[in-house]
Amino acid sequence: MGSTGMGSKRFSKVAKRLTAVSCLALSALSLNGIAFADFDDALRAYSMRSNGQIDQAKVAEALDLWHKYAVAGDVLSRQILGDLYSNQPVFTQPVSGGAYGVPLPEETGVIAQDNVKALAWYIIAATHDFDDYSQQPDFRQINARIRAQDRIPELKAVMTTEQVQAAEAQVVNVLASQSEFDLYRLGAMYQSGNGLPKDNVEALKYYKLATNRARNSNQSAAKAANFLLTIMTKEDIKKSENLAMEWEPPLPDALTTKSPRTIELENQLRLLGERQAALAIADLEQEFKGNDHLIQNALAALGLYLGDIDGKTGPETRNAIKKFQYILVEKDESLSVEEKADVATGTLTVMQKVALLKRAARVDHPQSQYIYGIMNAEGIGVPVDGAEAVKWLKKSAGFGYPLAHYALGKYYRDGIFGDNPVQPSKAEASYHLGQAAALGLDQAQKELVELNYEFNYTQD
């Protein structure tokens, strides 16, 4: 690339080349030394103690700063993110103000080990081109790139092929969302096979994107693209051009990562939904009070409860519930044996009741099929889904269950509107209400008379 002088003419050229990069990136990269100050500010925050304890808020602040500087093109930040996510000691030269007691990343309680993220940032740091970024590196930056290069084979040795591929996809996602400069870097990585699998089709795609975004001002990308055109087949060139035409830049983190406020609102909605589901399920259970207890019947259908159906939650019922709760987490490899045992409390949560009724419905238990159909129709613990509601209600009705026919009559009369809606049908409503009435459900007969009266009245 060109010279690395620091005159105003050179600064103007750098500014032009980085038009797609944020003001933060420009300030971090346009002058030597500014990036160091930013990096060291983050290091101070990461190392800060409050009453001798790790300050988790400051650690989170440091991580956020390093992410911003890494995206802006600071190789030190790129390398340290690799260290953080692979739980490596943070080795740095002492910054002004004295040495800091630097904790291991996992000791902070903020940064969890994630080898995929770590490898992605190591690759970006290891392939960092100082000429491309118009930087005159000092020993810290050079050492950062060397450390990243050394860490890549060490990390790959403990990762699966799928994890390595996921890391490479993250590299593309990070660089493709930045300037035409970073698009050019992606093309160079694909062309050389340095950091990403060698692939001339992908290389040409990114060279063309870099050239187009900069309105043909990226001469390096244009030159590289012209060279590939001389060695690639017409089919591969056409494929690359099509990929470039169809390409869309990745969404920024702000649109793909949930904010704390969004997570809080989602949790509030979830809790509200569970409370509403609890009340609705309690109402459904009232239909079966007496000698036809809903939960006991569902447990019995799964072979977990062998006692009397008496509506009492005694030791036998609680043991059956514990067995069911253990079944729910039995194959969860993320839980230890002790954690799985802790789940078996003997008292069902709202969502565990939903899961119980769904499983009982699947083993052809008519009562559970009826309840689960109602839940799908009303959105109780699950999204409203007309097709699912009708499917389970018809399965229950197929066993001659009168309440299922009655429910189908009402839903076909009024319709179900949500996912896979069910449109009103007088013929279907009449059939199912008639079946429910024939099976002894008096209310169905009344509903059938009203349906025919309303239909005849609207026809007149």
CSV table of C-alpha atoms in Angstrom, one decimal:
chain,number,residue,atom,x,y,z
A,1,MET,CA,0.0,0.0,0.0
A,2,GLY,CA,1.1,3.7,0.0
A,3,SER,CA,3.3,5.6,2.5
A,4,THR,CA,2.4,6.1,6.1
A,5,GLY,CA,3.3,9.8,6.5
A,6,MET,CA,1.1,11.8,8.9
A,7,GLY,CA,0.6,15.1,6.8
A,8,SER,CA,-2.7,16.7,6.2
A,9,LYS,CA,-2.8,15.3,2.6
A,10,ARG,CA,-2.3,11.8,3.9
A,11,PHE,CA,-5.0,12.3,6.6
A,12,SER,CA,-7.5,13.5,3.9
A,13,LYS,CA,-6.8,10.4,1.9
A,14,VAL,CA,-7.4,8.1,5.0
A,15,ALA,CA,-10.6,10.0,5.7
A,16,LYS,CA,-11.9,9.4,2.2
A,17,ARG,CA,-11.0,5.7,2.3
A,18,LEU,CA,-12.9,5.3,5.6
A,19,THR,CA,-16.2,7.1,4.8
A,20,ALA,CA,-18.3,4.1,5.7
A,21,VAL,CA,-16.6,3.7,9.1
A,22,SER,CA,-18.0,5.5,12.2
A,23,CYS,CA,-16.5,8.6,13.7
A,24,LEU,CA,-15.2,6.4,16.5
A,25,ALA,CA,-13.3,4.3,14.0
A,26,LEU,CA,-11.8,7.4,12.3
A,27,SER,CA,-10.7,8.9,15.6
A,28,ALA,CA,-9.3,5.6,16.8
A,29,LEU,CA,-7.3,4.9,13.6
A,30,SER,CA,-6.5,8.1,11.9
A,31,LEU,CA,-3.7,9.1,14.3
A,32,ASN,CA,-1.2,6.8,16.0
A,33,GLY,CA,-1.6,6.8,19.8
A,34,ILE,CA,-5.3,7.5,20.1
A,35,ALA,CA,-6.2,3.8,19.9
A,36,PHE,CA,-3.7,3.0,22.6
A,37,ALA,CA,-5.4,5.5,24.9
A,38,ASP,CA,-8.8,4.0,24.3
A,39,PHE,CA,-7.5,0.5,24.8
A,40,ASP,CA,-5.8,1.4,28.1
A,41,ASP,CA,-9.0,3.2,29.3
A,42,ALA,CA,-10.8,-0.1,28.8
A,43,LEU,CA,-8.0,-2.0,30.6
A,44,ARG,CA,-8.3,0.3,33.6
A,45,ALA,CA,-12.1,-0.3,33.7
A,46,TYR,CA,-11.6,-4.1,33.4
A,47,SER,CA,-9.1,-4.1,36.3
A,48,MET,CA,-10.9,-1.8,38.6
A,49,ARG,CA,-11.9,-2.9,42.1
A,50,SER,CA,-14.6,-1.8,44.4
A,51,ASN,CA,-13.9,-2.5,48.1
A,52,GLY,CA,-11.4,-5.1,46.9
A,53,GLN,CA,-14.0,-6.9,44.7
A,54,ILE,CA,-14.2,-7.1,41.0
A,55,ASP,CA,-16.5,-4.3,39.7
A,56,GLN,CA,-18.7,-6.2,37.2
A,57,ALA,CA,-20.2,-3.0,35.9
A,58,LYS,CA,-16.8,-1.7,34.9
A,59,VAL,CA,-15.9,-5.1,33.4
A,60,ALA,CA,-19.0,-4.9,31.2
A,61,GLU,CA,-18.0,-1.3,30.3
A,62,ALA,CA,-14.5,-2.5,29.3
A,63,LEU,CA,-15.9,-5.3,27.2
A,64,ASP,CA,-18.2,-2.9,25.4
A,65,LEU,CA,-15.4,-0.5,24.7
A,66,TRP,CA,-13.1,-3.2,23.4
A,67,HIS,CA,-15.8,-4.4,21.1
A,68,LYS,CA,-16.2,-0.9,19.7
A,69,TYR,CA,-12.5,-0.4,19.2
A,70,ALA,CA,-12.1,-3.8,17.7
A,71,VAL,CA,-14.8,-3.1,15.1
A,72,ALA,CA,-13.1,0.2,14.4
A,73,GLY,CA,-9.8,-1.6,13.5
A,74,ASP,CA,-7.7,-1.6,16.7
A,75,VAL,CA,-5.7,-4.8,16.6
A,76,LEU,CA,-5.0,-4.7,20.4
A,77,SER,CA,-8.7,-4.8,21.1
A,78,ARG,CA,-9.2,-7.5,18.6
A,79,GLN,CA,-6.5,-9.7,20.1
A,80,ILE,CA,-7.7,-9.1,23.7
A,81,LEU,CA,-11.2,-10.1,22.8
A,82,GLY,CA,-9.8,-13.4,21.7
A,83,ASP,CA,-8.1,-13.7,25.1
A,84,LEU,CA,-11.2,-12.8,27.0
A,85,TYR,CA,-13.5,-15.2,25.2
A,86,SER,CA,-11.0,-18.1,25.5
A,87,ASN,CA,-10.5,-17.3,29.2
A,88,GLN,CA,-6.8,-16.4,28.8
A,89,PRO,CA,-4.8,-14.3,31.2
A,90,VAL,CA,-4.8,-10.7,30.0
A,91,PHE,CA,-1.1,-10.0,29.4
A,92,THR,CA,-0.4,-6.4,28.7
A,93,GLN,CA,2.3,-3.9,29.3
A,94,PRO,CA,1.6,-1.7,32.3
A,95,VAL,CA,-0.4,1.3,31.5
A,96,SER,CA,0.1,4.8,32.8
A,97,GLY,CA,-1.0,5.0,36.4
A,98,GLY,CA,0.6,1.8,37.6
A,99,ALA,CA,0.0,-2.0,37.3
A,100,TYR,CA,-3.4,-3.5,37.8
A,101,GLY,CA,-4.5,-6.8,39.3
A,102,VAL,CA,-6.0,-8.3,36.2
A,103,PRO,CA,-8.5,-11.1,36.8
A,104,LEU,CA,-9.1,-14.1,34.5
A,105,PRO,CA,-12.2,-13.4,32.3
A,106,GLU,CA,-14.4,-16.1,33.9
A,107,GLU,CA,-13.5,-14.8,37.4
A,108,THR,CA,-15.3,-11.6,36.5
A,109,GLY,CA,-18.7,-13.3,36.4
A,110,VAL,CA,-19.4,-11.2,33.3
A,111,ILE,CA,-17.5,-12.9,30.5
A,112,ALA,CA,-18.3,-16.6,29.8
A,113,GLN,CA,-15.9,-18.7,27.7
A,114,ASP,CA,-16.9,-18.8,24.1
A,115,ASN,CA,-14.3,-20.4,21.8
A,116,VAL,CA,-16.2,-19.5,18.7
A,117,LYS,CA,-16.1,-15.8,19.4
A,118,ALA,CA,-12.5,-16.1,20.6
A,119,LEU,CA,-11.4,-17.7,17.4
A,120,ALA,CA,-13.2,-15.2,15.3
A,121,TRP,CA,-11.5,-12.3,17.0
A,122,TYR,CA,-8.1,-14.0,16.9
A,123,ILE,CA,-8.5,-14.5,13.1
A,124,ILE,CA,-9.4,-10.9,12.6
A,125,ALA,CA,-6.4,-9.8,14.7
A,126,ALA,CA,-4.0,-12.3,13.1
A,127,THR,CA,-4.9,-11.1,9.6
A,128,HIS,CA,-4.8,-7.4,10.5
A,129,ASP,CA,-3.0,-5.5,7.8
A,130,PHE,CA,-1.4,-2.3,9.1
A,131,ASP,CA,-0.8,-0.9,5.7
A,132,ASP,CA,-4.5,-1.3,4.8
A,133,TYR,CA,-5.4,0.7,7.9
A,134,SER,CA,-2.7,3.2,7.3
A,135,GLN,CA,-1.1,2.5,10.6
A,136,GLN,CA,2.5,2.6,11.8
A,137,PRO,CA,2.4,-0.1,14.4
A,138,ASP,CA,4.5,-0.1,17.6
A,139,PHE,CA,5.7,-3.2,19.4
A,140,ARG,CA,2.4,-3.6,21.3
A,141,GLN,CA,0.4,-3.8,18.1
A,142,ILE,CA,2.8,-6.1,16.4
A,143,ASN,CA,2.9,-8.4,19.4
A,144,ALA,CA,-0.9,-8.4,19.5
A,145,ARG,CA,-1.0,-9.7,15.9
A,146,ILE,CA,1.7,-12.3,16.7
A,147,ARG,CA,-0.1,-13.5,19.8
A,148,ALA,CA,-3.3,-13.9,17.8
A,149,GLN,CA,-1.5,-15.9,15.2
A,150,ASP,CA,0.0,-18.2,17.8
A,151,ARG,CA,-3.3,-18.7,19.6
A,152,ILE,CA,-5.3,-19.8,16.5
A,153,PRO,CA,-3.8,-23.3,16.1
A,154,GLU,CA,-4.0,-23.8,19.9
A,155,LEU,CA,-7.7,-23.0,20.0
A,156,LYS,CA,-8.6,-24.9,16.8
A,157,ALA,CA,-7.0,-28.0,18.4
A,158,VAL,CA,-9.8,-28.1,21.0
A,159,MET,CA,-12.7,-27.1,18.7
A,160,THR,CA,-14.9,-29.1,16.4
A,161,THR,CA,-15.1,-28.5,12.6
A,162,GLU,CA,-18.5,-27.0,13.1
A,163,GLN,CA,-17.2,-24.6,15.8
A,164,VAL,CA,-14.4,-23.5,13.5
A,165,GLN,CA,-16.8,-22.9,10.7
A,166,ALA,CA,-19.1,-20.9,13.0
A,167,ALA,CA,-16.1,-18.7,14.0
A,168,GLU,CA,-15.3,-18.1,10.3
A,169,ALA,CA,-18.9,-17.1,9.7
A,170,GLN,CA,-18.6,-14.6,12.6
A,171,VAL,CA,-15.4,-13.1,10.9
A,172,VAL,CA,-17.4,-12.5,7.8
A,173,ASN,CA,-20.3,-11.0,9.7
A,174,VAL,CA,-18.0,-8.6,11.6
A,175,LEU,CA,-16.0,-7.4,8.6
A,176,ALA,CA,-18.9,-7.4,6.1
A,177,SER,CA,-20.8,-4.9,8.2
A,178,GLN,CA,-18.0,-2.3,8.1
A,179,SER,CA,-16.4,-0.2,5.3
A,180,GLU,CA,-15.5,-1.0,1.8
A,181,PHE,CA,-12.0,-1.4,3.2
A,182,ASP,CA,-13.1,-4.4,5.3
A,183,LEU,CA,-14.9,-5.8,2.4
A,184,TYR,CA,-11.6,-5.7,0.5
A,185,ARG,CA,-10.0,-7.5,3.5
A,186,LEU,CA,-12.5,-10.3,3.2
A,187,GLY,CA,-11.8,-10.7,-0.5
A,188,ALA,CA,-8.1,-10.9,0.3
A,189,MET,CA,-8.6,-13.5,3.0
A,190,TYR,CA,-10.7,-15.7,0.7
A,191,GLN,CA,-8.3,-15.3,-2.2
A,192,SER,CA,-5.2,-16.2,-0.1
A,193,GLY,CA,-6.9,-18.7,2.2
A,194,ASN,CA,-5.5,-16.7,5.1
A,195,GLY,CA,-8.0,-16.8,8.0
A,196,LEU,CA,-10.8,-18.0,5.8
A,197,PRO,CA,-11.1,-21.0,3.4
A,198,LYS,CA,-9.6,-20.3,0.0
A,199,ASP,CA,-12.5,-19.5,-2.3
A,200,ASN,CA,-12.1,-17.3,-5.4
A,201,VAL,CA,-15.8,-17.0,-6.0
A,202,GLU,CA,-16.3,-15.4,-2.5
A,203,ALA,CA,-13.1,-13.4,-3.0
A,204,LEU,CA,-14.4,-11.8,-6.2
A,205,LYS,CA,-17.8,-11.2,-4.7
A,206,TYR,CA,-16.2,-9.1,-1.9
A,207,TYR,CA,-13.8,-7.3,-4.2
A,208,LYS,CA,-16.7,-6.2,-6.4
A,209,LEU,CA,-18.7,-5.1,-3.3
A,210,ALA,CA,-15.7,-3.1,-2.0
A,211,THR,CA,-15.3,-1.5,-5.4
A,212,ASN,CA,-19.0,-0.7,-5.8
A,213,ARG,CA,-19.5,0.7,-2.3
A,214,ALA,CA,-16.6,3.1,-2.8
A,215,ARG,CA,-17.8,4.1,-6.3
A,216,ASN,CA,-14.7,2.6,-7.9
A,217,SER,CA,-12.3,4.5,-5.6
A,218,ASN,CA,-10.9,1.3,-4.0
A,219,GLN,CA,-8.1,0.7,-6.4
A,220,SER,CA,-6.8,-2.3,-4.5
A,221,ALA,CA,-10.1,-4.1,-4.7
A,222,ALA,CA,-10.5,-3.2,-8.4
A,223,LYS,CA,-7.0,-4.5,-9.2
A,224,ALA,CA,-7.5,-7.7,-7.3
A,225,ALA,CA,-10.9,-8.3,-9.0
A,226,ASN,CA,-9.4,-7.8,-12.4
A,227,PHE,CA,-6.7,-10.3,-11.7
A,228,LEU,CA,-9.3,-12.9,-10.6
A,229,LEU,CA,-11.2,-12.3,-13.8
A,230,THR,CA,-8.2,-13.6,-15.8
A,231,ILE,CA,-8.0,-16.9,-13.9
A,232,MET,CA,-11.6,-17.8,-13.1
A,233,THR,CA,-14.0,-19.7,-15.3
A,234,LYS,CA,-17.0,-17.9,-16.8
A,235,GLU,CA,-19.3,-20.0,-14.7
A,236,ASP,CA,-17.5,-19.0,-11.5
A,237,ILE,CA,-17.4,-15.3,-12.5
A,238,LYS,CA,-21.2,-15.3,-13.1
A,239,LYS,CA,-21.8,-17.1,-9.8
A,240,SER,CA,-19.7,-14.5,-8.0
A,241,GLU,CA,-21.5,-11.6,-9.8
A,242,ASN,CA,-24.9,-13.0,-8.8
A,243,LEU,CA,-23.8,-13.4,-5.2
A,244,ALA,CA,-22.7,-9.8,-5.2
A,245,MET,CA,-26.0,-8.6,-6.6
A,246,GLU,CA,-28.0,-10.6,-4.0
A,247,TRP,CA,-25.8,-9.7,-1.1
A,248,GLU,CA,-27.2,-7.7,1.8
A,249,PRO,CA,-25.0,-6.3,4.6
A,250,PRO,CA,-25.4,-7.9,8.0
A,251,LEU,CA,-27.5,-6.1,10.5
A,252,PRO,CA,-25.6,-4.0,13.1
A,253,ASP,CA,-25.3,-5.4,16.6
A,254,ALA,CA,-27.9,-2.9,17.9
A,255,LEU,CA,-30.5,-4.6,15.7
A,256,THR,CA,-29.5,-8.2,16.3
A,257,THR,CA,-28.6,-8.1,20.0
A,258,LYS,CA,-31.4,-7.7,22.6
A,259,SER,CA,-31.0,-4.7,24.9
A,260,PRO,CA,-31.4,-5.2,28.7
A,261,ARG,CA,-34.7,-3.3,28.5
A,262,THR,CA,-35.9,-5.6,25.7
A,263,ILE,CA,-35.0,-8.7,27.8
A,264,GLU,CA,-36.7,-7.2,30.8
A,265,LEU,CA,-39.9,-6.5,28.9
A,266,GLU,CA,-39.9,-10.0,27.3
A,267,ASN,CA,-39.5,-11.5,30.8
A,268,GLN,CA,-42.4,-9.4,32.1
A,269,LEU,CA,-44.6,-10.6,29.2
A,270,ARG,CA,-43.6,-14.2,29.8
A,271,LEU,CA,-44.5,-13.9,33.5
A,272,LEU,CA,-47.8,-12.2,32.6
A,273,GLY,CA,-48.5,-15.0,30.0
A,274,GLU,CA,-47.8,-17.7,32.6
A,275,ARG,CA,-50.1,-16.0,35.1
A,276,GLN,CA,-52.9,-15.8,32.5
A,277,ALA,CA,-52.2,-19.5,31.5
A,278,ALA,CA,-52.4,-20.5,35.2
A,279,LEU,CA,-55.8,-18.9,35.7
A,280,ALA,CA,-57.1,-20.4,32.4
A,281,ILE,CA,-55.8,-23.9,33.3
A,282,ALA,CA,-57.3,-23.6,36.7
A,283,ASP,CA,-60.7,-22.9,35.1
A,284,LEU,CA,-60.3,-25.9,32.8
A,285,GLU,CA,-59.4,-28.1,35.8
A,286,GLN,CA,-62.7,-27.1,37.4
A,287,GLU,CA,-64.5,-28.9,34.6
A,288,PHE,CA,-63.1,-32.1,35.9
A,289,LYS,CA,-63.4,-31.7,39.7
A,290,GLY,CA,-64.7,-34.6,41.7
A,291,ASN,CA,-63.8,-38.0,40.4
A,292,ASP,CA,-62.3,-37.0,37.1
A,293,HIS,CA,-59.1,-35.0,38.1
A,294,LEU,CA,-57.3,-33.6,35.0
A,295,ILE,CA,-53.7,-33.9,36.2
A,296,GLN,CA,-54.1,-37.4,37.7
A,297,ASN,CA,-55.7,-38.6,34.5
A,298,ALA,CA,-52.9,-37.2,32.4
A,299,LEU,CA,-50.2,-38.8,34.6
A,300,ALA,CA,-52.1,-42.1,34.5
A,301,ALA,CA,-52.2,-41.9,30.7
A,302,LEU,CA,-48.4,-41.7,30.7
A,303,GLY,CA,-48.2,-44.7,33.1
A,304,LEU,CA,-46.7,-42.6,35.9
A,305,TYR,CA,-49.7,-42.7,38.3
A,306,LEU,CA,-51.4,-46.0,39.3
A,307,GLY,CA,-53.5,-44.8,42.2
A,308,ASP,CA,-57.2,-43.8,42.4
A,309,ILE,CA,-58.4,-40.8,40.4
A,310,ASP,CA,-59.6,-38.9,43.5
A,311,GLY,CA,-58.6,-35.4,42.8
A,312,LYS,CA,-56.3,-35.3,45.9
A,313,THR,CA,-52.6,-34.3,45.5
A,314,GLY,CA,-51.2,-36.9,47.9
A,315,PRO,CA,-47.8,-38.7,48.1
A,316,GLU,CA,-48.6,-41.0,45.1
A,317,THR,CA,-49.6,-38.0,42.9
A,318,ARG,CA,-46.5,-36.0,44.0
A,319,ASN,CA,-44.2,-39.0,43.2
A,320,ALA,CA,-45.8,-39.3,39.8
A,321,ILE,CA,-45.3,-35.6,39.2
A,322,LYS,CA,-41.6,-35.9,40.2
A,323,LYS,CA,-41.1,-38.7,37.7
A,324,PHE,CA,-42.7,-36.6,35.0
A,325,GLN,CA,-40.5,-33.6,35.9
A,326,TYR,CA,-37.4,-35.7,35.7
A,327,ILE,CA,-38.4,-37.0,32.3
A,328,LEU,CA,-38.6,-33.4,31.0
A,329,VAL,CA,-34.9,-32.8,31.8
A,330,GLU,CA,-33.5,-36.3,31.6
A,331,LYS,CA,-31.7,-35.8,28.3
A,332,ASP,CA,-30.6,-32.2,29.0
A,333,GLU,CA,-26.8,-32.5,28.8
A,334,SER,CA,-26.3,-29.0,30.2
A,335,LEU,CA,-27.7,-30.1,33.6
A,336,SER,CA,-25.8,-32.1,36.2
A,337,VAL,CA,-27.4,-35.1,38.0
A,338,GLU,CA,-28.0,-32.9,41.0
A,339,GLU,CA,-29.6,-30.1,39.0
A,340,LYS,CA,-31.9,-32.6,37.3
A,341,ALA,CA,-32.9,-34.0,40.7
A,342,ASP,CA,-33.6,-30.4,41.9
A,343,VAL,CA,-36.2,-30.0,39.1
A,344,ALA,CA,-38.3,-32.8,40.5
A,345,THR,CA,-40.2,-30.8,43.1
A,346,GLY,CA,-43.5,-32.6,43.0
A,347,THR,CA,-45.4,-29.4,42.2
A,348,LEU,CA,-46.0,-28.6,38.5
A,349,THR,CA,-45.3,-25.2,37.1
A,350,VAL,CA,-47.7,-23.7,34.6
A,351,MET,CA,-45.5,-24.7,31.6
A,352,GLN,CA,-44.9,-28.1,33.0
A,353,LYS,CA,-48.7,-28.6,33.1
A,354,VAL,CA,-48.8,-27.6,29.4
A,355,ALA,CA,-46.1,-30.1,28.7
A,356,LEU,CA,-47.9,-32.8,30.6
A,357,LEU,CA,-51.1,-32.4,28.8
A,358,LYS,CA,-49.3,-32.3,25.4
A,359,ARG,CA,-47.6,-35.6,26.1
A,360,ALA,CA,-50.7,-37.2,27.4
A,361,ALA,CA,-52.5,-36.0,24.2
A,362,ARG,CA,-49.9,-37.7,22.1
A,363,VAL,CA,-50.5,-41.1,23.7
A,364,ASP,CA,-54.2,-40.9,22.7
A,365,HIS,CA,-55.7,-39.8,26.0
A,366,PRO,CA,-59.0,-38.2,24.9
A,367,GLN,CA,-59.4,-35.9,27.8
A,368,SER,CA,-55.9,-34.5,27.4
A,369,GLN,CA,-56.4,-34.2,23.7
A,370,TYR,CA,-59.5,-32.1,24.4
A,371,ILE,CA,-57.7,-29.9,26.9
A,372,TYR,CA,-54.7,-29.4,24.6
A,373,GLY,CA,-57.0,-28.5,21.7
A,374,ILE,CA,-58.7,-25.9,23.8
A,375,MET,CA,-55.3,-24.5,24.8
A,376,ASN,CA,-54.3,-24.1,21.2
A,377,ALA,CA,-57.6,-22.5,20.3
A,378,GLU,CA,-57.4,-20.0,23.2
A,379,GLY,CA,-53.6,-19.4,23.4
A,380,ILE,CA,-53.2,-20.9,26.9
A,381,GLY,CA,-49.5,-21.6,27.4
A,382,VAL,CA,-49.0,-21.9,23.6
A,383,PRO,CA,-49.6,-19.6,20.7
A,384,VAL,CA,-53.1,-19.6,19.2
A,385,ASP,CA,-53.1,-22.1,16.3
A,386,GLY,CA,-56.4,-23.0,14.7
A,387,ALA,CA,-55.1,-26.0,12.8
A,388,GLU,CA,-53.5,-27.5,15.9
A,389,ALA,CA,-56.6,-26.9,17.9
A,390,VAL,CA,-58.9,-28.6,15.4
A,391,LYS,CA,-56.4,-31.5,15.0
A,392,TRP,CA,-56.4,-32.4,18.7
A,393,LEU,CA,-60.1,-31.8,19.2
A,394,LYS,CA,-60.9,-34.1,16.3
A,395,LYS,CA,-58.6,-36.8,17.7
A,396,SER,CA,-60.5,-36.5,21.0
A,397,ALA,CA,-63.9,-36.5,19.3
A,398,GLY,CA,-62.9,-39.6,17.4
A,399,PHE,CA,-63.0,-41.4,20.7
A,400,GLY,CA,-66.6,-40.3,21.2
A,401,TYR,CA,-65.6,-37.6,23.7
A,402,PRO,CA,-68.7,-35.3,23.9
A,403,LEU,CA,-66.9,-32.1,25.1
A,404,ALA,CA,-64.5,-32.3,22.1
A,405,HIS,CA,-67.5,-32.4,19.7
A,406,TYR,CA,-69.0,-29.5,21.6
A,407,ALA,CA,-65.9,-27.4,21.4
A,408,LEU,CA,-65.5,-28.1,17.7
A,409,GLY,CA,-69.1,-27.0,17.2
A,410,LYS,CA,-68.4,-23.7,19.0
A,411,TYR,CA,-65.1,-23.0,17.2
A,412,TYR,CA,-66.5,-23.8,13.8
A,413,ARG,CA,-69.4,-21.5,14.6
A,414,ASP,CA,-67.2,-18.5,15.7
A,415,GLY,CA,-63.9,-19.4,13.9
A,416,ILE,CA,-60.3,-19.3,15.4
A,417,PHE,CA,-58.1,-16.4,14.4
A,418,GLY,CA,-54.4,-16.6,14.9
A,419,ASP,CA,-51.8,-18.8,13.3
A,420,ASN,CA,-53.4,-21.2,10.8
A,421,PRO,CA,-56.9,-19.7,11.3
A,422,VAL,CA,-60.1,-21.7,11.1
A,423,GLN,CA,-62.9,-20.0,9.2
A,424,PRO,CA,-66.5,-20.3,10.5
A,425,SER,CA,-68.5,-23.2,8.9
A,426,LYS,CA,-72.2,-23.6,9.7
A,427,ALA,CA,-72.1,-27.2,8.3
A,428,GLU,CA,-69.1,-28.3,10.5
A,429,ALA,CA,-70.6,-26.5,13.5
A,430,SER,CA,-74.0,-28.2,13.1
A,431,TYR,CA,-72.4,-31.6,12.7
A,432,HIS,CA,-70.2,-31.4,15.9
A,433,LEU,CA,-72.9,-29.8,18.0
A,434,GLY,CA,-75.3,-32.6,16.8
A,435,GLN,CA,-72.7,-35.3,17.8
A,436,ALA,CA,-72.2,-33.7,21.2
A,437,ALA,CA,-76.0,-33.6,21.7
A,438,ALA,CA,-76.4,-37.3,20.6
A,439,LEU,CA,-73.7,-38.2,23.2
A,440,GLY,CA,-75.8,-36.7,26.0
A,441,LEU,CA,-74.5,-33.1,26.3
A,442,ASP,CA,-77.7,-31.0,26.8
A,443,GLN,CA,-75.9,-27.7,26.3
A,444,ALA,CA,-74.9,-28.8,22.8
A,445,GLN,CA,-78.6,-29.2,21.8
A,446,LYS,CA,-79.4,-25.7,22.9
A,447,GLU,CA,-76.4,-24.4,21.0
A,448,LEU,CA,-77.5,-26.3,17.9
A,449,VAL,CA,-81.0,-24.8,18.1
A,450,GLU,CA,-79.6,-21.3,18.4
A,451,LEU,CA,-77.2,-21.8,15.5
A,452,ASN,CA,-80.0,-22.9,13.2
A,453,TYR,CA,-82.2,-20.1,14.3
A,454,GLU,CA,-79.4,-17.5,13.8
A,455,PHE,CA,-78.6,-19.0,10.4
A,456,ASN,CA,-82.2,-19.0,9.2
A,457,TYR,CA,-82.8,-15.4,10.6
A,458,THR,CA,-79.8,-14.1,8.6
A,459,GLN,CA,-80.9,-15.8,5.5
A,460,ASP,CA,-84.3,-14.1,5.7
